[in-house]
CSV table of C-alpha atoms in Angstrom, one decimal:
chain,number,residue,atom,x,y,z
B,1,UNK,CA,211.5,-72.3,32.0
B,2,UNK,CA,211.1,-72.3,28.9
B,3,UNK,CA,207.7,-72.3,27.5
B,4,UNK,CA,207.5,-76.2,25.8
B,5,UNK,CA,209.0,-77.2,29.3
B,6,UNK,CA,206.1,-76.1,31.0
B,7,UNK,CA,203.5,-78.0,28.3
B,8,UNK,CA,205.1,-80.8,28.6
B,9,UNK,CA,203.5,-80.8,31.9
B,10,UNK,CA,200.3,-81.4,30.1
B,11,UNK,CA,199.7,-85.1,29.1
B,12,UNK,CA,197.8,-85.9,25.9
B,13,UNK,CA,196.0,-89.4,24.5
B,14,UNK,CA,194.0,-90.2,21.2
B,15,UNK,CA,194.0,-93.1,19.5
B,16,UNK,CA,192.9,-93.4,15.7
B,17,UNK,CA,191.1,-97.1,16.7
B,18,UNK,CA,188.6,-95.4,18.3
B,19,UNK,CA,187.4,-93.9,15.0
B,20,UNK,CA,186.3,-97.5,13.9
B,21,UNK,CA,182.8,-97.0,16.2
B,22,UNK,CA,181.0,-96.4,13.6
B,23,UNK,CA,176.9,-95.7,12.8
B,24,UNK,CA,174.7,-94.2,9.9
B,25,UNK,CA,174.7,-91.3,7.9
B,26,UNK,CA,173.8,-88.1,10.2
B,27,UNK,CA,174.7,-89.6,13.6
B,28,UNK,CA,176.0,-87.0,15.8
B,29,UNK,CA,178.5,-89.2,17.8
B,30,UNK,CA,180.5,-90.1,14.6
B,31,UNK,CA,184.4,-90.2,13.7
B,32,UNK,CA,185.4,-86.9,12.8
B,33,UNK,CA,184.5,-85.8,16.4
B,34,UNK,CA,188.0,-87.0,17.6
B,35,UNK,CA,189.6,-86.8,13.7
B,36,UNK,CA,188.9,-83.1,13.3
B,37,UNK,CA,190.1,-82.3,17.2
B,38,UNK,CA,193.2,-84.1,17.4
B,39,UNK,CA,193.7,-82.8,13.5
B,40,UNK,CA,193.4,-79.2,14.7
B,41,UNK,CA,196.0,-79.5,17.4
B,42,UNK,CA,198.7,-81.2,14.9
B,43,UNK,CA,198.0,-78.2,12.6
B,44,UNK,CA,198.5,-75.8,15.3
B,45,UNK,CA,201.6,-77.5,16.5
B,46,UNK,CA,200.2,-78.2,19.9
B,47,UNK,CA,201.0,-82.1,19.9
B,48,UNK,CA,204.7,-80.9,19.7
B,49,UNK,CA,204.6,-79.0,22.7
B,50,UNK,CA,202.8,-81.7,25.3
B,51,UNK,CA,203.5,-85.3,26.3
B,52,UNK,CA,202.0,-87.9,24.0
B,53,UNK,CA,200.7,-90.8,26.5
B,54,UNK,CA,200.1,-94.2,24.6
B,55,UNK,CA,196.5,-95.3,25.1
B,56,UNK,CA,195.3,-98.7,25.7
B,57,UNK,CA,192.3,-100.5,26.4
B,58,UNK,CA,190.6,-101.9,30.0
B,59,UNK,CA,190.6,-104.4,31.4
B,60,UNK,CA,187.5,-105.6,32.7
B,61,UNK,CA,188.7,-105.6,36.1
B,62,UNK,CA,188.6,-102.0,35.6
B,63,UNK,CA,185.4,-101.8,34.0
B,64,UNK,CA,184.2,-103.7,36.9
B,65,UNK,CA,185.0,-100.8,38.9
B,66,UNK,CA,181.9,-99.2,37.9
B,67,UNK,CA,179.8,-101.5,36.2
B,68,UNK,CA,178.7,-105.1,37.1
B,69,UNK,CA,179.6,-108.1,34.5
B,70,UNK,CA,176.1,-108.5,32.8
B,71,UNK,CA,176.6,-104.9,31.5
B,72,UNK,CA,180.1,-105.5,30.5
B,73,UNK,CA,179.2,-108.7,28.7
B,74,UNK,CA,176.2,-107.0,27.1
B,75,UNK,CA,178.5,-104.4,25.5
B,76,UNK,CA,181.5,-106.9,24.5
B,77,UNK,CA,178.8,-109.5,23.0
B,78,UNK,CA,178.3,-107.5,19.6
B,79,UNK,CA,182.6,-107.7,18.4
B,80,UNK,CA,182.2,-111.4,18.0
B,81,UNK,CA,181.4,-113.2,15.2
B,82,UNK,CA,177.8,-113.6,13.5
B,83,UNK,CA,176.0,-111.4,16.9
B,84,UNK,CA,175.4,-108.5,15.4
B,85,UNK,CA,173.7,-110.4,12.2
B,86,UNK,CA,172.0,-112.5,14.3
B,87,UNK,CA,170.6,-108.9,16.4
B,88,UNK,CA,169.9,-107.9,13.0
B,89,UNK,CA,168.1,-110.8,11.3
B,90,UNK,CA,166.4,-111.3,14.5
B,91,UNK,CA,164.6,-108.0,14.8
B,92,UNK,CA,166.5,-107.2,18.3
B,93,UNK,CA,167.2,-103.6,16.6
B,94,UNK,CA,165.7,-100.8,18.1
B,95,UNK,CA,165.7,-98.6,14.6
B,96,UNK,CA,167.6,-95.5,15.4
B,97,UNK,CA,166.6,-92.4,12.8
B,98,UNK,CA,169.8,-92.1,10.7
B,99,UNK,CA,170.8,-93.1,7.1
B,100,UNK,CA,173.2,-96.4,6.9
B,101,UNK,CA,174.2,-95.7,3.7
B,102,UNK,CA,177.5,-93.4,4.2
B,103,UNK,CA,180.6,-93.4,6.3
B,104,UNK,CA,180.7,-90.5,7.6
B,105,UNK,CA,177.9,-88.2,6.1
B,106,UNK,CA,179.9,-86.6,2.7
B,107,UNK,CA,181.8,-84.5,5.3
B,108,UNK,CA,184.8,-82.1,3.5
B,109,UNK,CA,187.6,-83.8,2.0
B,110,UNK,CA,186.5,-87.4,2.9
B,111,UNK,CA,184.9,-89.9,0.2
B,112,UNK,CA,181.4,-91.4,0.8
B,113,UNK,CA,181.4,-94.8,0.8
B,114,UNK,CA,178.2,-96.9,0.2
B,115,UNK,CA,177.5,-99.8,2.4
B,116,UNK,CA,175.8,-102.9,0.8
B,117,UNK,CA,174.0,-104.1,4.0
B,118,UNK,CA,173.5,-102.2,7.5
B,119,UNK,CA,176.5,-102.9,9.5
B,120,UNK,CA,175.1,-101.6,13.2
B,121,UNK,CA,172.3,-102.0,15.2
B,122,UNK,CA,170.8,-99.6,18.3
B,123,UNK,CA,170.2,-102.2,20.8
B,124,UNK,CA,170.3,-99.9,23.4
B,125,UNK,CA,168.0,-97.3,22.2
B,126,UNK,CA,167.0,-95.0,19.4
B,127,UNK,CA,169.9,-93.1,19.9
B,128,UNK,CA,173.2,-95.0,20.6
B,129,UNK,CA,174.3,-97.6,18.0
B,130,UNK,CA,176.7,-100.5,18.0
B,131,UNK,CA,178.7,-102.3,15.1
B,132,UNK,CA,181.3,-104.5,15.1
B,133,UNK,CA,184.5,-102.4,16.7
B,134,UNK,CA,182.1,-100.7,19.1
B,135,UNK,CA,183.0,-103.0,22.2
B,136,UNK,CA,187.1,-102.6,20.8
B,137,UNK,CA,186.6,-98.6,20.9
B,138,UNK,CA,184.4,-98.2,24.3
B,139,UNK,CA,187.3,-100.4,26.0
B,140,UNK,CA,189.9,-98.2,24.4
B,141,UNK,CA,187.8,-94.9,25.6
B,142,UNK,CA,188.1,-96.1,29.0
B,143,UNK,CA,191.3,-97.0,29.0
B,144,UNK,CA,193.2,-94.0,27.1
B,145,UNK,CA,191.3,-92.2,30.4
B,146,UNK,CA,193.2,-94.4,32.7
B,147,UNK,CA,196.6,-94.3,30.9
B,148,UNK,CA,196.6,-90.4,31.3
B,149,UNK,CA,195.4,-90.6,34.8
B,150,UNK,CA,198.4,-93.4,35.7
B,151,UNK,CA,201.0,-91.1,33.4
B,152,UNK,CA,199.5,-87.6,35.9
B,153,UNK,CA,199.8,-89.8,39.7
B,154,UNK,CA,203.7,-91.3,38.1
B,155,UNK,CA,206.1,-89.7,40.7
B,156,UNK,CA,208.6,-89.5,38.0
B,157,UNK,CA,206.4,-88.1,35.1
B,158,UNK,CA,206.2,-84.2,34.8
B,159,UNK,CA,202.8,-84.6,33.4
B,160,UNK,CA,200.0,-83.1,36.3
B,161,UNK,CA,197.1,-82.4,33.9
B,162,UNK,CA,196.0,-83.7,30.7
B,163,UNK,CA,193.3,-84.2,27.7
B,164,UNK,CA,192.0,-87.7,26.1
B,165,UNK,CA,190.6,-87.1,22.9
B,166,UNK,CA,188.2,-90.2,23.3
B,167,UNK,CA,184.9,-91.6,21.7
B,168,UNK,CA,182.6,-93.4,22.7
B,169,UNK,CA,181.5,-90.9,25.3
B,170,UNK,CA,180.5,-92.2,29.0
B,171,UNK,CA,178.9,-89.7,30.6
B,172,UNK,CA,175.3,-90.6,29.7
B,173,UNK,CA,176.0,-94.4,30.7
B,174,UNK,CA,174.9,-95.3,34.3
B,175,UNK,CA,176.5,-98.4,36.1
B,176,UNK,CA,174.2,-101.6,34.4
B,177,UNK,CA,172.8,-99.1,31.4
B,178,UNK,CA,174.1,-97.8,28.0
B,179,UNK,CA,172.0,-95.0,26.5
B,180,UNK,CA,172.8,-91.1,24.7
B,181,UNK,CA,175.8,-92.7,23.1
B,182,UNK,CA,177.2,-94.3,25.9
B,183,UNK,CA,178.6,-97.5,26.4
B,184,UNK,CA,181.1,-97.6,29.3
B,185,UNK,CA,181.6,-94.5,31.6
B,186,UNK,CA,184.7,-93.7,30.9
B,187,UNK,CA,185.1,-90.9,33.3
B,188,UNK,CA,183.4,-92.6,36.6
B,189,UNK,CA,186.1,-95.8,35.6
B,190,UNK,CA,189.0,-93.4,35.9
B,191,UNK,CA,187.3,-91.4,39.3
B,192,UNK,CA,186.9,-95.1,40.6
B,193,UNK,CA,190.7,-95.9,39.7
B,194,UNK,CA,192.0,-92.6,41.3
B,195,UNK,CA,190.0,-93.5,44.7
B,196,UNK,CA,190.9,-97.6,44.6
B,197,UNK,CA,194.1,-97.7,43.4
B,198,UNK,CA,195.9,-94.3,44.6
B,199,UNK,CA,193.6,-93.8,47.4
B,200,UNK,CA,192.7,-91.0,46.8
B,201,UNK,CA,189.8,-90.0,49.4
B,202,UNK,CA,187.8,-87.2,47.8
B,203,UNK,CA,187.5,-86.6,43.8
B,204,UNK,CA,185.5,-84.1,41.6
B,205,UNK,CA,183.8,-84.6,38.2
B,206,UNK,CA,183.1,-81.5,36.4
B,207,UNK,CA,180.7,-82.3,33.6
B,208,UNK,CA,180.0,-79.7,31.3
B,209,UNK,CA,178.2,-80.4,27.9
B,210,UNK,CA,174.8,-79.9,26.1
B,211,UNK,CA,173.3,-82.1,28.4
B,212,UNK,CA,172.8,-83.4,31.9
B,213,UNK,CA,175.6,-85.9,32.7
B,214,UNK,CA,173.0,-88.3,34.1
B,215,UNK,CA,175.0,-91.7,34.3
B,216,UNK,CA,177.9,-90.4,36.0
B,217,UNK,CA,175.6,-88.5,38.6
B,218,UNK,CA,173.5,-91.7,38.9
B,219,UNK,CA,176.9,-93.8,39.7
B,220,UNK,CA,178.2,-91.5,42.9
B,221,UNK,CA,174.7,-90.5,43.7
B,222,UNK,CA,175.3,-92.3,47.1
B,223,UNK,CA,179.3,-91.8,47.2
B,224,UNK,CA,180.0,-88.6,49.3
B,225,UNK,CA,183.6,-89.1,48.5
B,226,UNK,CA,183.1,-88.1,44.7
B,227,UNK,CA,181.7,-84.5,44.4
B,228,UNK,CA,180.0,-84.4,40.5
B,229,UNK,CA,178.8,-80.9,38.6
B,230,UNK,CA,176.7,-81.3,36.1
B,231,UNK,CA,176.5,-78.0,33.7
B,232,UNK,CA,174.0,-78.4,31.0
B,233,UNK,CA,173.0,-76.1,28.4
B,234,UNK,CA,169.1,-74.9,29.0
B,235,UNK,CA,166.7,-73.9,26.3
B,236,UNK,CA,163.9,-76.2,23.7
B,237,UNK,CA,164.4,-79.8,23.7
B,238,UNK,CA,166.8,-79.8,26.7
B,239,UNK,CA,163.7,-80.0,29.6
B,240,UNK,CA,166.4,-82.3,31.7
B,241,UNK,CA,166.3,-85.1,34.3
B,242,UNK,CA,163.6,-85.1,36.4
B,243,UNK,CA,166.0,-86.0,38.9
B,244,UNK,CA,168.2,-82.4,38.5
B,245,UNK,CA,165.7,-81.2,40.1
B,246,UNK,CA,164.1,-83.5,42.8
B,247,UNK,CA,164.0,-81.9,46.5
B,248,UNK,CA,165.9,-85.3,48.1
B,249,UNK,CA,168.5,-84.9,45.2
B,250,UNK,CA,170.2,-81.8,47.3
B,251,UNK,CA,173.8,-82.3,47.8
B,252,UNK,CA,174.8,-83.9,44.9
B,253,UNK,CA,172.7,-82.7,42.2
B,254,UNK,CA,172.2,-79.1,41.1
B,255,UNK,CA,169.5,-77.7,38.3
B,256,UNK,CA,170.3,-76.2,35.1
């Protein structure tokens, strides 16, 4: 069997529409996070050697697998005309620490475009911004992960593993709260879909990040069928979440 045919067992999903989710200059959760990964994979010829899976937005019903309607509605309201401007005019913005004057902080090979007025707000705390396109991008982020697991679970597909290059991320989003750059918990939604749609009785989520995946842990804290392993870096400024070391969390949460 050739290496090319073996590689077709790997699925890959990406959609540039997720780049429309953007905030101010210097924010670490910016379009280039996925753009640079996608471009690098293309430069190395890897995109030609995998099965490219078409992404799609998650439906409301799929978001409801994890999030209550009140949370979904709160995120989705910002795509409606006038809601963002009304929030800005009404002082509902929790001002973030990032400069609103540019699109992509002057990254090499990209044009810096001045913005005549602020086009995003921080309604979920000082680090989690929303622009008019954010709800669309968040649904697409979750839907792309779902598309990938659908391909993997398809008995007629050779794909048995994959990589979803998506944003905004999801592991900080709890059942009913957006935070830490995350609006919907895409991984938790995918895990629930695997259980409810495909009947998997046990699911493992391995979270590898600088920060603890508090949202995913909270969502499955009382669920013995889902194992969440959250690996994070330890060090200055990363003291972790209080529940990471709580005695009664033993069994589904481990500290750093």
